[in-house]
Amino acid sequence: MSGFKFASPDAALTAMAASLIPVSSERREVSVGAVIAEDIVADRDSPAANVSAMDGYAIHQALLQHDRVRVVAECAAGSSPPPYDGSGAIRIFTGAVVPDGCDTVVMREHTSETSDEQGDSITWLDAARANAAGANIRRQGENLAKGSVALRKGQRVDGPVAASLANFGITHVALHRRLSVAIVTTGGELIAPGTPTGQLRPWQIRNSNAAALAALLASHPAVENITSLTAADNLDELGKCIGGALSVHDAVLVTGGVSMGDYDLVPECLRKLGCTQVFHKLPIRPGKPLLGAIYEASEFSRLVFGLPGNPVSATACTRRFAFPLLDRIAGLEAWRPMPTLVSVQASDSKTLPLWWMRPVHMTEPGVAEIVAGRGSGDLASLAHSDGFIEVAPNDDPTSPSNFYRWAY
């Protein structure tokens, strides 16, 4: 797209990610939300033996030729399988080890069971005779063989991953540490959110950006610590504040001061601090002045964003750009955004020659309604949205669009 270094948000993200180094790791107890920093190898076959996939009867195929078969033993999960001589059926339960000599498990529903003084017996229903050898048996190692890679590094620990780790005896594993993020809000007009109305001057505004970004970041599983800082529109003070934040945080989000005004000092400040600017301005609305940079040292790289000061811009750009790159430095292999596709109920037919992030409210699964707003400072409308859709340049706003929910 003419006049911009990158033609799309994803192209800008790819360029930023190329220079980012994942944070360090250490071996510690399995922690949900953390990212695995090593491949996990299976310590034994899964399953560890041939096991029954059903409640039913373990037999040798030859017994299906008989009309009635005696139940000669029982085999439950968690116990050693009984010996088998092929003379009858063994009642077996899901997960139990299939006894040697048995090559088929017949579902209990495919039998008719009776009892008499001599014990239990079963008669085969028609469906039982259709079972081929191996039916309803999960073979040893069919899920994973011993020595195979069970989990690749770069996966985040969630329920299924935690279950797999437990299955292979892993209680401590190399995990990337979680991230520390600083939010730096700039501008002499900002005051504390708790300031009473009577003390507000017309040129003063409560610092809603710090609250919005802190709340967003709190939903990100890679983020552990969030620090909020403020700095005046003064190059020296701004440099001390951002420089100090860069020295101890993995990412720094600066709001305000990135456009073209006399007090927009963030680009110059970042240059003086040694940050490498990847882009400044993207073909997006809101957030066109967005700045992306990397602060590099010999052993680490820090993520830096200069966000527009307008609340809707700062919030949308944090969700769209900062979130996936936080995943990247947290060590996640699948860090690229995975938005959901929704149908859109639009109240207008406006189009833009830019990538347009429009706040929406979800009305039902897969259906979004555009929230009418009055620009990138309209926090009242933003509060009624669940996230935003990203409309491609000049695209019909009612076309299916990618949806990004505010919370991770």
C-alpha positions as a printed Julia matrix, in Angstrom:
408×3 Matrix{Float64}:
   0.0     0.0    0.0
   1.51    3.3   -1.14
   3.16    5.45   1.52
   3.5     2.69   4.11
   6.4     0.33   4.79
   4.01   -2.6    5.25
   0.75   -3.12   3.41
  -1.02   -5.11   6.12
  -1.04   -5.68   9.88
   0.2    -9.27   9.46
   3.17   -8.17   7.35
   4.17   -5.71  10.08
   3.85   -8.41  12.74
   6.03  -10.81  10.76
   8.75   -8.18  10.45
   8.65   -7.44  14.19
   8.71  -11.13  15.13
  11.83  -11.8   13.06
  13.97   -9.78  15.47
  12.5   -11.04  18.73
  14.26  -13.6   20.92
  12.19  -15.72  23.34
  12.85  -15.1   27.01
  14.91  -17.47  29.13
  13.65  -20.72  30.59
  14.17  -22.75  33.73
  13.16  -26.19  34.95
  10.26  -25.91  37.35
   6.94  -27.46  38.3
   4.4   -27.67  35.5
   2.49  -24.38  35.39
  -0.68  -23.77  33.38
  -0.21  -20.89  30.92
   3.58  -21.22  30.7
   5.3   -22.29  27.45
   7.37  -25.49  27.24
  11.01  -24.85  26.33
  12.02  -28.45  25.5
  10.7   -31.43  23.57
   9.01  -34.05  25.74
   9.83  -37.7   24.92
   7.53  -40.59  25.8
   9.03  -42.7   28.58
   6.94  -45.73  27.57
   4.5   -46.88  24.93
   1.03  -45.35  24.96
  -0.97  -47.38  25.69
   1.57  -49.45  27.6
  -0.18  -52.71  26.65
  -3.06  -53.95  24.49
  -6.17  -52.64  26.25
  -9.9   -52.94  25.76
 -11.65  -49.98  24.15
 -15.06  -51.19  25.39
 -16.9   -52.92  28.18
 -17.53  -56.42  26.83
 -15.97  -59.83  26.44
 -12.4   -60.72  25.45
 -12.17  -63.88  23.38
 -10.29  -65.67  20.64
 -12.02  -65.35  17.27
 -12.75  -69.08  17.13
 -15.36  -68.71  19.88
 -17.62  -66.67  17.58
 -18.46  -69.96  15.86
 -20.19  -71.17  19.04
 -23.74  -70.17  19.9
 -23.23  -70.02  23.65
 -20.02  -69.34  25.58
 -19.23  -69.58  29.27
 -17.76  -66.57  31.14
 -14.59  -67.98  32.66
 -12.98  -64.89  34.3
 -13.13  -61.15  34.73
 -10.58  -58.44  33.88
 -10.81  -54.91  35.27
  -8.68  -51.83  34.64
  -5.82  -51.5   37.11
  -5.31  -55.23  37.61
  -3.18  -57.95  36.08
  -5.02  -59.86  33.32
  -6.05  -63.44  34.14
  -4.59  -66.4   32.23
  -6.6   -67.54  29.22
  -6.85  -70.99  27.65
  -9.39  -70.2   24.94
 -12.2   -72.2   26.52
 -14.58  -69.28  27.22
 -15.02  -65.51  27.37
 -13.44  -63.11  29.83
 -15.66  -60.26  30.99
 -13.52  -57.16  30.42
 -13.92  -53.47  31.16
 -12.75  -50.37  29.32
  -9.04  -49.74  29.82
  -8.27  -53.23  31.13
  -5.29  -55.12  29.67
  -6.39  -57.73  27.15
  -5.22  -61.2   28.3
  -2.68  -63.06  26.16
  -4.49  -65.4   23.78
  -7.45  -63.05  23.25
  -7.56  -61.3   19.87
 -11.04  -59.71  19.94
 -13.29  -57.77  22.31
 -17.02  -58.06  21.7
 -19.14  -55.17  22.94
 -21.41  -56.1   25.8
 -24.39  -54.69  23.84
 -23.82  -57.35  21.19
 -24.42  -60.24  23.59
 -27.28  -61.74  25.52
 -26.28  -62.62  29.09
 -27.74  -65.41  31.24
 -26.89  -67.0   34.6
 -27.48  -70.46  36.08
 -26.07  -72.69  38.81
 -22.88  -73.2   36.79
 -22.25  -69.47  36.39
 -22.66  -66.81  33.71
 -22.8   -67.43  29.99
 -23.37  -65.32  26.86
 -25.06  -65.81  23.52
 -23.84  -63.84  20.49
 -26.18  -61.45  18.76
 -25.78  -61.02  14.99
 -23.65  -57.88  15.38
 -21.09  -59.81  17.45
 -20.21  -62.16  14.6
 -19.22  -59.2   12.41
 -16.2   -58.47  14.62
 -12.88  -59.13  12.94
  -9.73  -60.03  14.84
  -8.45  -56.98  16.7
 -11.88  -55.41  17.11
 -12.25  -53.01  20.05
  -8.63  -53.4   21.13
  -6.29  -50.43  21.44
  -2.87  -51.76  20.51
   0.25  -51.16  22.6
   2.02  -48.03  21.38
  -0.66  -47.09  18.83
  -0.92  -43.57  20.29
   2.82  -43.09  20.71
   5.84  -45.36  20.89
   8.43  -45.12  23.64
  11.16  -42.65  22.69
   8.91  -40.64  20.35
   8.37  -36.91  20.84
   5.13  -36.5   22.76
   5.12  -32.68  22.91
   7.13  -30.13  20.96
   8.75  -27.16  22.64
   6.81  -23.98  22.08
   3.46  -25.35  23.29
   1.55  -23.58  26.05
   0.52  -25.68  29.03
  -3.26  -26.06  29.03
  -5.54  -28.91  30.08
  -4.65  -31.37  27.28
  -0.92  -30.56  27.49
  -0.97  -30.97  31.28
  -2.68  -34.33  30.84
  -0.03  -35.47  28.35
   2.79  -34.37  30.67
   1.23  -36.27  33.56
   0.75  -39.34  31.36
   4.49  -39.46  30.65
   5.52  -38.84  34.25
   6.53  -35.2   33.85
   6.01  -33.05  36.95
   8.9   -30.62  36.33
   9.84  -29.31  32.89
  11.83  -26.5   31.25
   9.41  -23.58  30.93
   9.93  -20.11  29.54
   9.45  -17.58  32.28
   6.4   -15.34  32.15
   6.68  -11.75  31.0
   6.92   -8.37  32.67
   5.3    -5.49  30.78
   5.48   -1.75  31.42
   2.75    0.69  30.35
   4.04    4.25  29.95
   1.33    6.88  29.48
   2.5    10.29  28.34
   0.99   13.77  28.44
   0.61   16.61  30.9
  -3.17   16.44  30.55
  -3.42   13.04  32.3
  -4.47   12.76  35.93
  -5.36    9.89  38.24
  -8.69    8.11  37.51
  -9.86    8.73  41.08
  -9.7    12.5   40.78
 -13.11   13.98  41.81
 -15.11   15.76  39.14
 -14.93   19.04  41.0
 -11.14   19.04  40.81
 -10.98   18.42  37.05
  -9.95   21.3   34.82
 -11.32   21.41  31.25
  -7.9    20.48  29.8
  -7.42   17.5   32.08
  -8.51   13.91  31.41
  -8.43   10.85  33.63
  -5.85    8.26  32.61
  -8.1     5.63  31.05
  -5.37    4.21  28.78
  -3.37    2.78  31.67
  -6.51    1.12  33.06
  -7.54   -0.28  29.66
  -4.14   -1.71  28.77
  -3.53   -3.15  32.24
  -6.9    -4.92  32.09
  -6.16   -6.26  28.6
  -2.71   -7.5   29.56
  -4.06   -9.19  32.67
  -5.98  -11.57  30.38
  -2.84  -12.63  28.51
  -1.5   -15.97  29.83
   2.14  -15.03  29.12
   2.06  -11.88  31.24
   2.9   -12.1   34.92
   3.8    -8.55  36.0
   2.31   -5.24  34.79
   3.75   -1.87  35.79
   2.04    1.44  35.01
   4.22    4.55  34.67
   3.58    8.14  33.57
   5.87   10.63  31.88
   5.51   14.26  30.85
   6.01   15.42  27.27
   9.63   16.22  27.95
  12.45   14.43  26.13
  14.69   14.01  29.19
  11.94   12.77  31.48
  10.49   10.56  28.77
  13.92    9.05  28.11
  14.52    8.29  31.78
  11.1     6.71  32.15
  11.2     4.54  29.01
  14.88    3.71  29.44
  14.29    2.56  33.0
  11.33    0.46  31.86
  13.39   -1.15  29.1
  16.06   -2.18  31.58
  13.74   -4.36  33.65
  10.74   -5.28  31.47
  10.29   -7.59  28.5
   7.94   -5.23  26.7
   7.14   -1.54  26.95
   3.9    -0.01  25.65
   4.01    3.78  25.37
   0.74    5.64  24.77
   0.71    9.06  23.15
   3.43   11.15  21.57
   3.85    9.15  18.33
   2.2    11.4   15.75
   3.58   14.53  14.06
   2.98   17.26  16.65
   5.6    19.32  18.48
   5.02   17.29  21.63
   5.16   13.9   19.89
   8.59   12.99  21.21
   8.4     9.2   21.45
  10.02    8.37  18.06
  13.03   10.59  18.82
  13.25    9.28  22.37
  13.31    5.65  21.2
  16.03    6.42  18.67
  18.2     8.01  21.37
  17.69    4.96  23.56
  19.01    2.7   20.79
  15.74    1.11  19.72
  15.5    -0.17  16.15
  12.34    1.13  14.53
  10.62   -1.54  12.43
   7.75    0.66  11.28
   6.08    3.99  12.03
   2.58    4.34  10.65
   0.49    1.53   9.22
  -2.52    1.53   6.87
  -4.96    0.97   9.73
  -7.79    2.82  11.48
  -7.77    3.49  14.31
  -4.07    3.62  15.13
  -2.45    4.85  11.93
   0.54    6.49  13.8
   1.43    3.17  15.51
   5.18    2.66  15.98
   6.84   -0.72  16.39
  10.42   -1.09  17.57
  12.9    -3.56  19.06
  15.39   -2.81  21.81
  18.22   -5.29  21.47
  21.05   -6.25  23.8
  23.49   -9.14  23.6
  21.35  -11.51  25.65
  17.78  -10.32  25.08
  15.39   -8.34  22.89
  12.66   -6.08  24.2
   9.37   -5.4   22.46
   8.44   -1.71  22.17
   5.24   -0.16  20.87
   4.46    3.52  20.55
   0.66    3.56  20.68
  -1.57    6.5   19.74
  -2.95    8.31  22.77
  -6.59    7.98  21.75
  -8.18    5.26  23.92
  -9.83    3.21  21.15
  -6.61    3.29  19.1
  -4.41    2.27  22.04
  -6.74   -0.55  23.07
  -7.26   -1.99  19.58
  -3.56   -1.78  18.65
  -2.52   -3.49  21.88
  -4.88   -6.38  21.19
  -4.03   -6.66  17.5
  -0.26   -6.11  17.57
   1.14   -6.47  21.07
  -0.7    -9.67  22.05
   0.73  -12.0   19.37
   4.25  -10.62  19.81
   4.06  -11.16  23.56
   3.33  -14.8   22.68
   6.37  -14.75  20.41
   8.79  -13.59  23.12
   7.13  -15.95  25.59
   8.37  -18.82  23.39
   5.06  -19.88  21.84
   5.58  -21.55  18.48
   2.05  -20.81  17.21
   2.2   -17.1   18.04
   0.43  -15.79  14.96
  -3.1   -14.46  15.54
  -5.97  -16.89  15.06
  -9.1   -14.72  14.89
 -12.55  -16.18  14.4
 -14.63  -15.43  11.33
 -17.98  -13.76  12.01
 -20.89  -12.5    9.96
 -21.48   -8.79  10.41
 -24.65   -6.77  10.87
 -23.6    -3.3    9.76
 -25.58   -0.12  10.36
 -23.82    1.62   7.47
 -22.14    0.84   4.16
 -18.96    2.83   4.77
 -15.66    1.58   3.38
 -12.08    2.73   3.88
  -8.88    2.31   1.86
  -7.31    1.07   5.13
  -7.51   -1.97   7.4
 -10.39   -0.91   9.63
 -10.68   -2.21  13.19
 -14.34   -1.65  14.08
 -15.67   -2.38  17.59
 -18.5    -4.9   17.58
 -20.94   -6.55  19.94
 -21.59  -10.29  19.54
 -25.34  -10.88  19.21
 -25.19  -14.67  18.81
 -22.52  -17.26  18.03
 -20.74  -16.23  14.84
 -22.74  -13.0   14.39
 -21.49   -9.51  15.27
 -23.14   -6.12  15.28
 -21.06   -2.99  14.69
 -21.07   -0.64  17.67
 -21.7     2.91  16.55
 -18.99    5.22  17.83
 -17.87    8.8   17.5
 -14.19    8.3   16.84
 -11.14    6.93  18.6
 -11.85    8.83  21.82
 -15.32    7.37  22.36
 -14.83    5.22  25.45
 -18.56    5.07  26.19
 -19.24    3.16  22.97
 -16.12    1.03  23.36
 -17.39   -0.28  26.68
 -20.37   -1.84  24.9
 -18.17   -3.87  22.53
 -16.84   -7.42  22.9
 -13.92   -6.85  20.56
 -13.42   -5.67  17.02
 -13.61   -6.9   13.45
 -10.84   -6.17  10.97
 -12.28   -5.07   7.65
  -9.92   -5.25   4.67
  -9.32   -2.09   2.59
 -12.39   -1.08   0.56
 -14.21   -4.22   1.66
 -17.96   -4.38   2.23
 -18.53   -3.97   6.0
 -21.23   -6.66   5.91
 -18.83   -9.29   4.54
 -17.61  -12.0    6.94
 -14.66  -10.55   8.87
 -11.98  -11.63  11.32
 -13.04  -11.02  14.91
 -10.64  -10.29  17.76
 -12.13  -10.53  21.25
 -10.72   -8.04  23.78
  -9.81  -10.71  26.32
  -7.21  -13.22  25.14
